[in-house]
């Protein structure tokens, strides 16, 4: 790999052991990937909040040792210096307010809190969300980034035209310390053209429709770059969030084009550039129905123990919509309604009175985490319902529960009545 003078100095330890370990990691990683060089980045989203398990594995050697081992893949503890790049914490394991509802022990709470404050002291912004693009980190077209979190990567690549691959914790941490990332994959213009044409013959209106379409597309194109033709309405952020998250769950989609909507494709021809589609898919009524059945395949019992809204983390508009559905009513005593959002949005929701409406209805507005990442559910949960194709893809597998997928209205109604009555309309 070709290195600049600056990069060579980092590799040789002139900026300390942590930067040296990070540069060593990036060089090894880049060489495996076939990258010829690194590229500068000043926008990194990673995950460096740890709990008691990691502390124990490092023999209580302190947070530098934990960061070295788990974020830099360095068994030798090095002193971690402040992050060079603008660095952001993605979603973590704990809601700092509702951690007891999560079932966390005091010991776990204290360890996670200590880890958070260690990150903050090293210059990592505590965004604590899987949707940094909702709360101030909005990269521009062509900006080289190093982000983890597949649903966020597919959003910023496709909708905003920023450039990132799905990084791992270690490569993102190394990018934070050095401001560098291997120049390969979606950093290169030639890899950003379409690979599959998807003819959308079915109207796509609601967030549920976009989740279904995303799940269908992801499963068939896997790591390809789908180009959607036939979209007749401009989707908003919430719909694109659901689409991308679903496509990145059933497959490994990191980039897509919707000609006329996403930033790098004014037309189908522009989306494909010099490439020809390797395959043409058609999404119609039959495909929509099959995808719906597939997403509901784990569900049998209609008594719903938990409704989860906010995967990816909910916007203020989604919170308002849930408020309108629950205002003046109460969540069923045998069910629970949890809404997840970034901590910055929770604060606005408090000021706007939305959090109070949810509390009055017996629902909970949570931030910083989600059940799939934090691996928690209300005690005894057997059946969940969610309006997120991504969440229903992962949660039944991770937590061994049944999962219903439906519209936000159906999900909220099932929390209020305790029973699932959703169907595909
Ligand atoms: Fe975010 Fe958790 Fe969903 S990380 S995208 S809310 S599975």
Coordinates of C-alpha atoms and ligand atoms in Angstrom, one line a residue:
X1 CA 0.0 0.0 0.0
X2 CA 1.3 3.5 -0.9
X3 CA 1.6 5.7 2.2
X4 CA 2.0 9.5 2.4
X5 CA 4.7 11.0 4.5
X6 CA 2.2 11.8 7.2
X7 CA 0.9 8.2 7.2
X8 CA 4.4 6.8 7.4
X9 CA 5.2 9.0 10.4
X10 CA 2.0 7.6 12.1
X11 CA 3.0 4.1 11.3
X12 CA 6.5 4.7 12.7
X13 CA 5.1 5.8 16.0
X14 CA 5.9 9.6 15.8
X15 CA 2.4 10.3 17.1
X16 CA 2.3 7.8 19.9
X17 CA 1.5 4.1 20.3
X18 CA -2.2 4.4 19.9
X19 CA -1.9 6.1 16.5
X20 CA 0.8 3.6 15.5
X21 CA -1.4 0.7 16.5
X22 CA -4.3 2.2 14.5
X23 CA -2.2 2.8 11.4
X24 CA -0.9 -0.7 11.6
X25 CA -4.4 -2.0 11.7
X26 CA -5.5 0.1 8.8
X27 CA -2.6 -1.0 6.7
X28 CA -3.2 -4.7 7.4
X29 CA -7.0 -4.2 6.8
X30 CA -6.4 -2.2 3.6
X31 CA -4.0 -4.7 2.2
X32 CA -6.4 -7.6 2.7
X33 CA -9.0 -5.6 0.8
X34 CA -6.7 -4.8 -2.0
X35 CA -6.7 -1.0 -1.3
X36 CA -3.8 0.8 -2.9
X37 CA -3.9 3.7 -0.5
X38 CA -5.8 5.4 2.3
X39 CA -8.1 8.3 2.1
X40 CA -8.5 11.2 4.5
X41 CA -11.7 11.2 6.5
X42 CA -13.1 13.7 9.1
X43 CA -16.4 11.9 9.7
X44 CA -16.3 8.7 11.6
X45 CA -19.1 6.8 13.4
X46 CA -18.1 3.9 15.6
X47 CA -19.0 2.0 18.7
X48 CA -16.7 2.2 21.7
X49 CA -19.0 1.8 24.7
X50 CA -18.2 -1.2 26.8
X51 CA -19.7 -2.9 29.8
X52 CA -18.5 -5.1 32.7
X53 CA -17.9 -8.1 30.5
X54 CA -15.2 -6.4 28.5
X55 CA -13.7 -4.9 31.7
X56 CA -13.5 -8.3 33.2
X57 CA -11.9 -9.8 30.1
X58 CA -9.2 -7.2 30.4
X59 CA -8.7 -8.0 34.0
X60 CA -9.8 -4.6 35.3
X61 CA -6.8 -3.1 33.5
X62 CA -8.7 0.1 32.8
X63 CA -10.4 1.7 29.9
X64 CA -7.2 2.2 27.8
X65 CA -6.7 -1.6 27.9
X66 CA -10.3 -2.2 26.9
X67 CA -10.1 0.2 24.0
X68 CA -6.8 -1.3 22.9
X69 CA -8.1 -4.8 22.9
X70 CA -11.7 -4.3 21.6
X71 CA -11.4 -1.2 19.4
X72 CA -7.9 -1.5 18.1
X73 CA -7.3 -5.3 18.2
X74 CA -4.1 -4.7 20.2
X75 CA -3.6 -7.2 23.0
X76 CA -0.9 -4.8 24.2
X77 CA -2.5 -1.9 26.1
X78 CA -1.6 1.4 24.7
X79 CA -2.4 4.9 26.0
X80 CA -5.3 6.2 23.9
X81 CA -4.8 9.8 22.7
X82 CA -7.6 12.1 21.7
X83 CA -9.4 11.3 18.4
X84 CA -8.0 13.1 15.4
X85 CA -11.1 12.9 13.2
X86 CA -14.6 14.2 14.1
X87 CA -15.8 11.1 15.8
X88 CA -19.3 10.0 16.8
X89 CA -20.7 7.2 19.0
X90 CA -23.3 5.1 17.4
X91 CA -26.1 3.3 19.3
X92 CA -24.9 1.7 22.5
X93 CA -26.1 -0.9 25.1
X94 CA -27.9 1.4 27.6
X95 CA -30.6 4.0 28.0
X96 CA -29.1 6.3 30.7
X97 CA -32.5 7.0 32.0
X98 CA -34.4 3.7 31.7
X99 CA -31.5 1.3 32.4
X100 CA -33.4 -0.4 35.2
X101 CA -36.3 -1.2 32.8
X102 CA -33.7 -2.9 30.7
X103 CA -32.8 -5.1 33.6
X104 CA -29.3 -3.9 33.9
X105 CA -27.4 -4.2 37.2
X106 CA -25.9 -1.3 39.0
X107 CA -22.5 -2.7 38.1
X108 CA -23.3 -2.8 34.4
X109 CA -24.7 0.7 34.6
X110 CA -21.6 2.1 36.2
X111 CA -19.3 0.3 33.8
X112 CA -21.2 1.6 30.8
X113 CA -21.4 5.1 32.2
X114 CA -17.6 5.1 32.9
X115 CA -17.0 3.9 29.3
X116 CA -19.2 6.7 27.9
X117 CA -17.4 9.4 29.8
X118 CA -14.0 7.9 28.7
X119 CA -15.2 8.2 25.1
X120 CA -16.3 11.7 25.6
X121 CA -13.0 12.7 27.2
X122 CA -11.3 11.3 24.1
X123 CA -13.3 13.5 21.8
X124 CA -16.0 11.1 20.7
X125 CA -19.4 12.9 20.4
X126 CA -22.0 11.0 22.3
X127 CA -24.8 10.8 19.7
X128 CA -25.7 7.3 20.8
X129 CA -28.0 6.6 17.8
X130 CA -28.1 4.4 14.7
X131 CA -29.3 7.5 12.8
X132 CA -26.6 10.2 13.2
X133 CA -27.9 11.8 10.0
X134 CA -31.1 12.8 11.9
X135 CA -29.3 14.7 14.6
X136 CA -26.6 16.8 13.1
X137 CA -24.2 14.5 11.3
X138 CA -25.3 15.0 7.7
X139 CA -22.3 14.4 5.4
X140 CA -22.4 16.0 2.0
X141 CA -22.1 14.5 -1.5
X142 CA -18.6 13.1 -2.1
X143 CA -17.5 13.4 1.5
X144 CA -15.4 10.4 2.6
X145 CA -16.7 8.9 5.8
X146 CA -16.0 5.8 7.9
X147 CA -19.3 4.7 9.4
X148 CA -20.4 1.5 11.0
X149 CA -24.2 0.6 11.1
X150 CA -25.6 -0.8 7.9
X151 CA -28.8 1.2 8.0
X152 CA -27.0 4.5 8.4
X153 CA -24.4 3.6 5.7
X154 CA -27.0 2.8 3.1
X155 CA -28.8 6.0 3.9
X156 CA -25.8 8.4 3.6
X157 CA -24.3 6.6 0.5
X158 CA -27.6 6.6 -1.4
X159 CA -29.7 9.5 -0.2
X160 CA -26.9 12.0 0.5
X161 CA -24.1 10.8 -1.8
X162 CA -21.5 10.6 0.9
X163 CA -18.9 7.8 0.5
X164 CA -18.4 5.0 3.1
X165 CA -18.3 1.2 3.4
X166 CA -19.8 -0.5 6.4
X167 CA -16.8 -0.4 8.8
X168 CA -16.2 -2.6 11.8
X169 CA -15.6 -1.3 15.3
X170 CA -11.8 -1.7 14.9
X171 CA -11.5 0.0 11.5
X172 CA -13.7 2.9 12.7
X173 CA -11.8 3.3 15.9
X174 CA -8.5 3.3 13.9
X175 CA -10.0 5.9 11.6
X176 CA -11.0 8.1 14.6
X177 CA -7.4 8.1 15.8
X178 CA -5.7 8.7 12.4
X179 CA -8.3 10.4 10.2
X180 CA -7.6 7.7 7.5
X181 CA -9.5 4.8 6.1
X182 CA -8.7 2.4 3.2
X183 CA -9.7 3.7 -0.2
X184 CA -11.8 0.9 -1.7
X185 CA -15.4 -0.2 -2.2
X186 CA -17.9 2.7 -2.1
X187 CA -15.2 5.3 -1.8
X188 CA -14.5 4.7 -5.5
X189 CA -16.8 6.3 -8.1
X190 CA -16.8 3.2 -10.3
X191 CA -18.3 1.0 -7.6
X192 CA -21.3 3.3 -7.0
X193 CA -23.1 2.5 -10.2
X194 CA -26.2 0.3 -10.3
X195 CA -26.0 -3.5 -10.7
X196 CA -29.7 -4.6 -10.7
X197 CA -32.7 -3.0 -12.2
X198 CA -35.9 -3.3 -10.1
X199 CA -39.1 -2.6 -12.0
X200 CA -41.6 -1.5 -9.3
X201 CA -45.0 -2.4 -10.6
X202 CA -46.8 -2.0 -7.3
X203 CA -47.7 1.3 -5.7
X204 CA -45.3 2.1 -2.8
X205 CA -46.9 4.6 -0.4
X206 CA -46.5 3.9 3.3
X207 CA -43.5 3.2 5.4
X208 CA -44.7 -0.4 5.6
X209 CA -44.7 -0.5 1.7
X210 CA -41.1 0.8 1.7
X211 CA -40.0 -1.8 4.3
X212 CA -41.5 -4.6 2.2
X213 CA -39.9 -3.4 -0.9
X214 CA -36.5 -3.0 0.8
X215 CA -36.7 -6.5 2.3
X216 CA -37.6 -8.0 -1.1
X217 CA -34.8 -6.1 -3.0
X218 CA -32.1 -6.9 -0.4
X219 CA -32.8 -10.6 -0.4
X220 CA -32.5 -10.8 -4.2
X221 CA -29.6 -8.4 -4.9
X222 CA -27.6 -9.2 -1.8
X223 CA -24.6 -6.9 -2.0
X224 CA -25.5 -5.4 -5.4
X225 CA -26.6 -1.8 -6.1
X226 CA -30.3 -1.8 -6.9
X227 CA -31.9 0.8 -9.1
X228 CA -35.6 1.3 -8.5
X229 CA -37.6 2.2 -11.6
X230 CA -41.3 3.0 -11.4
X231 CA -41.4 4.9 -8.1
X232 CA -44.2 7.5 -8.5
X233 CA -44.1 9.4 -5.2
X234 CA -41.1 11.1 -3.6
X235 CA -40.4 9.2 -0.4
X236 CA -39.5 11.1 2.8
X237 CA -36.7 10.4 5.3
X238 CA -38.7 7.9 7.3
X239 CA -39.6 5.8 4.2
X240 CA -36.1 5.8 2.9
X241 CA -34.8 4.9 6.4
X242 CA -37.1 1.9 6.4
X243 CA -36.3 0.9 2.9
X244 CA -32.5 1.0 3.4
X245 CA -32.6 -0.7 6.8
X246 CA -34.7 -3.6 5.3
X247 CA -32.5 -4.0 2.2
X248 CA -29.4 -4.0 4.4
X249 CA -30.9 -6.7 6.6
X250 CA -32.2 -9.3 4.1
X251 CA -29.2 -8.6 2.0
X252 CA -26.1 -6.5 2.3
X253 CA -27.2 -3.5 0.3
X254 CA -24.9 -0.5 1.0
X255 CA -26.1 1.7 -1.8
X256 CA -29.1 2.1 -4.1
X257 CA -30.5 4.6 -6.6
X258 CA -34.0 5.9 -7.0
X259 CA -33.7 8.0 -10.2
X260 CA -35.0 11.5 -9.6
X261 CA -34.8 11.2 -5.8
X262 CA -31.4 10.0 -4.6
X263 CA -28.5 12.3 -5.3
X264 CA -26.3 10.4 -7.8
X265 CA -29.0 9.4 -10.3
X266 CA -31.1 11.8 -12.2
X267 CA -32.2 9.0 -14.5
X268 CA -32.0 5.2 -14.8
X269 CA -29.2 5.6 -17.4
X270 CA -27.2 7.8 -15.0
X271 CA -27.7 5.3 -12.2
X272 CA -26.0 2.6 -14.3
X273 CA -23.4 4.7 -15.9
X274 CA -21.1 2.5 -18.0
X275 CA -22.6 -0.7 -16.5
X276 CA -25.4 -2.9 -17.8
X277 CA -27.9 -4.4 -15.3
X278 CA -26.8 -8.0 -14.4
X279 CA -30.4 -8.8 -13.7
X280 CA -33.9 -7.2 -13.9
X281 CA -36.4 -7.9 -11.1
X282 CA -40.1 -7.1 -11.1
X283 CA -41.8 -6.2 -7.8
X284 CA -45.6 -6.7 -8.1
X285 CA -48.5 -7.7 -5.9
X286 CA -47.3 -11.3 -5.6
X287 CA -43.8 -10.3 -4.5
X288 CA -45.3 -7.8 -2.0
X289 CA -47.5 -10.5 -0.4
X290 CA -44.8 -13.1 -0.3
X291 CA -42.4 -10.6 1.4
X292 CA -45.1 -9.8 4.0
X293 CA -45.6 -13.5 4.8
X294 CA -41.9 -14.0 5.0
X295 CA -41.5 -11.2 7.5
X296 CA -44.3 -12.6 9.6
X297 CA -43.2 -16.2 9.5
X298 CA -42.2 -16.5 13.2
X299 CA -45.6 -15.2 14.5
X300 CA -48.4 -17.5 15.6
X301 CA -49.8 -16.1 18.9
X302 CA -51.9 -13.0 18.7
X303 CA -51.4 -11.9 22.3
X304 CA -48.7 -9.2 22.0
X305 CA -46.3 -8.6 24.9
X306 CA -44.2 -5.8 23.4
X307 CA -44.6 -3.3 20.6
X308 CA -41.3 -1.8 19.4
X309 CA -41.3 1.4 17.3
X310 CA -38.1 3.2 16.3
X311 CA -35.9 0.9 14.2
X312 CA -33.9 2.7 12.9
X313 CA -34.4 5.3 15.7
X314 CA -37.6 7.3 15.4
X315 CA -37.8 10.8 14.0
X316 CA -39.8 13.5 15.8
X317 CA -42.5 13.1 13.2
X318 CA -42.8 9.3 14.0
X319 CA -43.1 10.2 17.7
X320 CA -45.8 12.7 17.0
X321 CA -47.7 10.1 14.9
X322 CA -47.5 7.6 17.8
X323 CA -48.7 10.3 20.2
X324 CA -51.8 10.9 18.1
X325 CA -52.6 7.2 18.1
X326 CA -52.3 6.8 21.9
X327 CA -53.5 10.2 23.2
X328 CA -56.3 9.7 25.7
X329 CA -55.9 5.9 25.7
X330 CA -53.8 3.4 27.7
X331 CA -51.4 0.6 26.8
X332 CA -53.0 -2.7 27.7
X333 CA -51.9 -4.0 31.1
X334 CA -50.5 -7.2 29.5
X335 CA -48.5 -5.4 26.8
X336 CA -45.9 -2.7 26.5
X337 CA -45.1 0.0 24.0
X338 CA -41.5 1.2 23.7
X339 CA -40.4 3.9 21.3
X340 CA -36.7 4.4 20.5
X341 CA -35.1 7.6 19.4
X342 CA -31.8 9.5 19.5
X343 CA -31.2 11.2 22.9
X344 CA -31.3 14.6 21.2
X345 CA -34.7 14.0 19.8
X346 CA -36.0 12.7 23.1
X347 CA -35.1 16.0 24.6
X348 CA -37.2 17.8 21.9
X349 CA -40.0 15.3 22.5
X350 CA -39.9 16.2 26.2
X351 CA -40.1 19.9 25.4
X352 CA -42.9 19.4 22.9
X353 CA -45.0 17.4 25.3
X354 CA -44.8 14.2 23.3
X355 CA -42.9 12.3 26.0
X356 CA -45.7 13.3 28.5
X357 CA -48.4 12.0 26.2
X358 CA -46.5 8.7 25.8
X359 CA -46.0 8.5 29.6
X360 CA -49.7 9.2 30.3
X361 CA -50.6 6.4 27.9
X362 CA -48.2 4.0 29.7
X363 CA -45.7 3.9 26.9
X364 CA -42.0 4.5 27.2
X365 CA -39.8 6.8 25.2
X366 CA -36.2 5.4 25.2
X367 CA -33.0 6.5 23.7
X368 CA -29.4 5.5 23.1
X369 CA -30.1 1.8 22.5
X370 CA -32.6 -0.7 21.1
X371 CA -33.7 -4.3 22.1
X372 CA -31.5 -5.9 19.4
X373 CA -28.3 -4.1 20.4
X374 CA -28.9 -4.1 24.1
X375 CA -30.5 -7.5 24.1
X376 CA -33.3 -6.8 26.4
X377 CA -37.1 -7.2 26.5
X378 CA -39.7 -7.0 29.2
X379 CA -39.6 -10.1 31.4
X380 CA -41.5 -13.0 30.0
X381 CA -41.9 -11.5 26.5
X382 CA -42.9 -14.2 24.0
X383 CA -44.4 -12.1 21.2
X384 CA -43.4 -8.7 19.8
X385 CA -44.8 -6.5 17.1
X386 CA -43.0 -3.8 15.2
X387 CA -43.3 -1.6 12.1
X388 CA -39.7 -2.3 11.2
X389 CA -38.7 -5.0 8.7
X390 CA -35.2 -4.8 10.2
X391 CA -36.3 -5.3 13.8
X392 CA -38.6 -8.2 12.9
X393 CA -35.7 -9.8 10.9
X394 CA -33.3 -9.7 13.9
X395 CA -35.2 -9.7 17.2
X396 CA -36.9 -13.1 16.9
X397 CA -33.6 -14.7 16.0
X398 CA -31.6 -12.9 18.7
X399 CA -34.1 -13.1 21.6
X400 CA -36.1 -16.2 20.6
X401 CA -39.5 -14.5 20.4
X402 CA -42.3 -14.5 17.8
X403 CA -42.5 -11.3 15.8
X404 CA -45.3 -9.6 14.0
X405 CA -44.6 -7.0 11.3
X406 CA -47.2 -4.4 10.3
X407 CA -48.0 -0.7 10.0
X408 CA -47.3 1.7 12.8
X409 CA -51.1 2.0 13.3
X410 CA -51.5 -1.7 13.6
X411 CA -48.6 -2.0 16.0
X412 CA -49.8 0.7 18.3
X413 CA -53.3 -0.7 18.2
X414 CA -52.0 -4.0 19.3
X415 CA -50.2 -2.4 22.3
X416 CA -53.5 -0.7 23.3
X417 CA -55.6 -3.8 22.9
X418 CA -53.0 -6.5 23.7
X419 CA -53.9 -8.4 20.5
X420 CA -52.5 -8.5 17.0
X421 CA -55.1 -7.8 14.3
X422 CA -52.9 -6.7 11.5
X423 CA -53.2 -7.8 7.9
X424 CA -51.8 -6.8 4.5
X425 CA -54.1 -4.3 2.9
Ligands
LIG1 FE1 -31.0 0.9 15.0 FE2 -31.3 -1.2 16.6 FE3 -32.7 -1.0 14.4 S1 -29.4 -0.3 15.9 S2 -31.4 0.1 13.0 S3 -32.8 0.4 16.2 S4 -31.8 -2.9 15.2

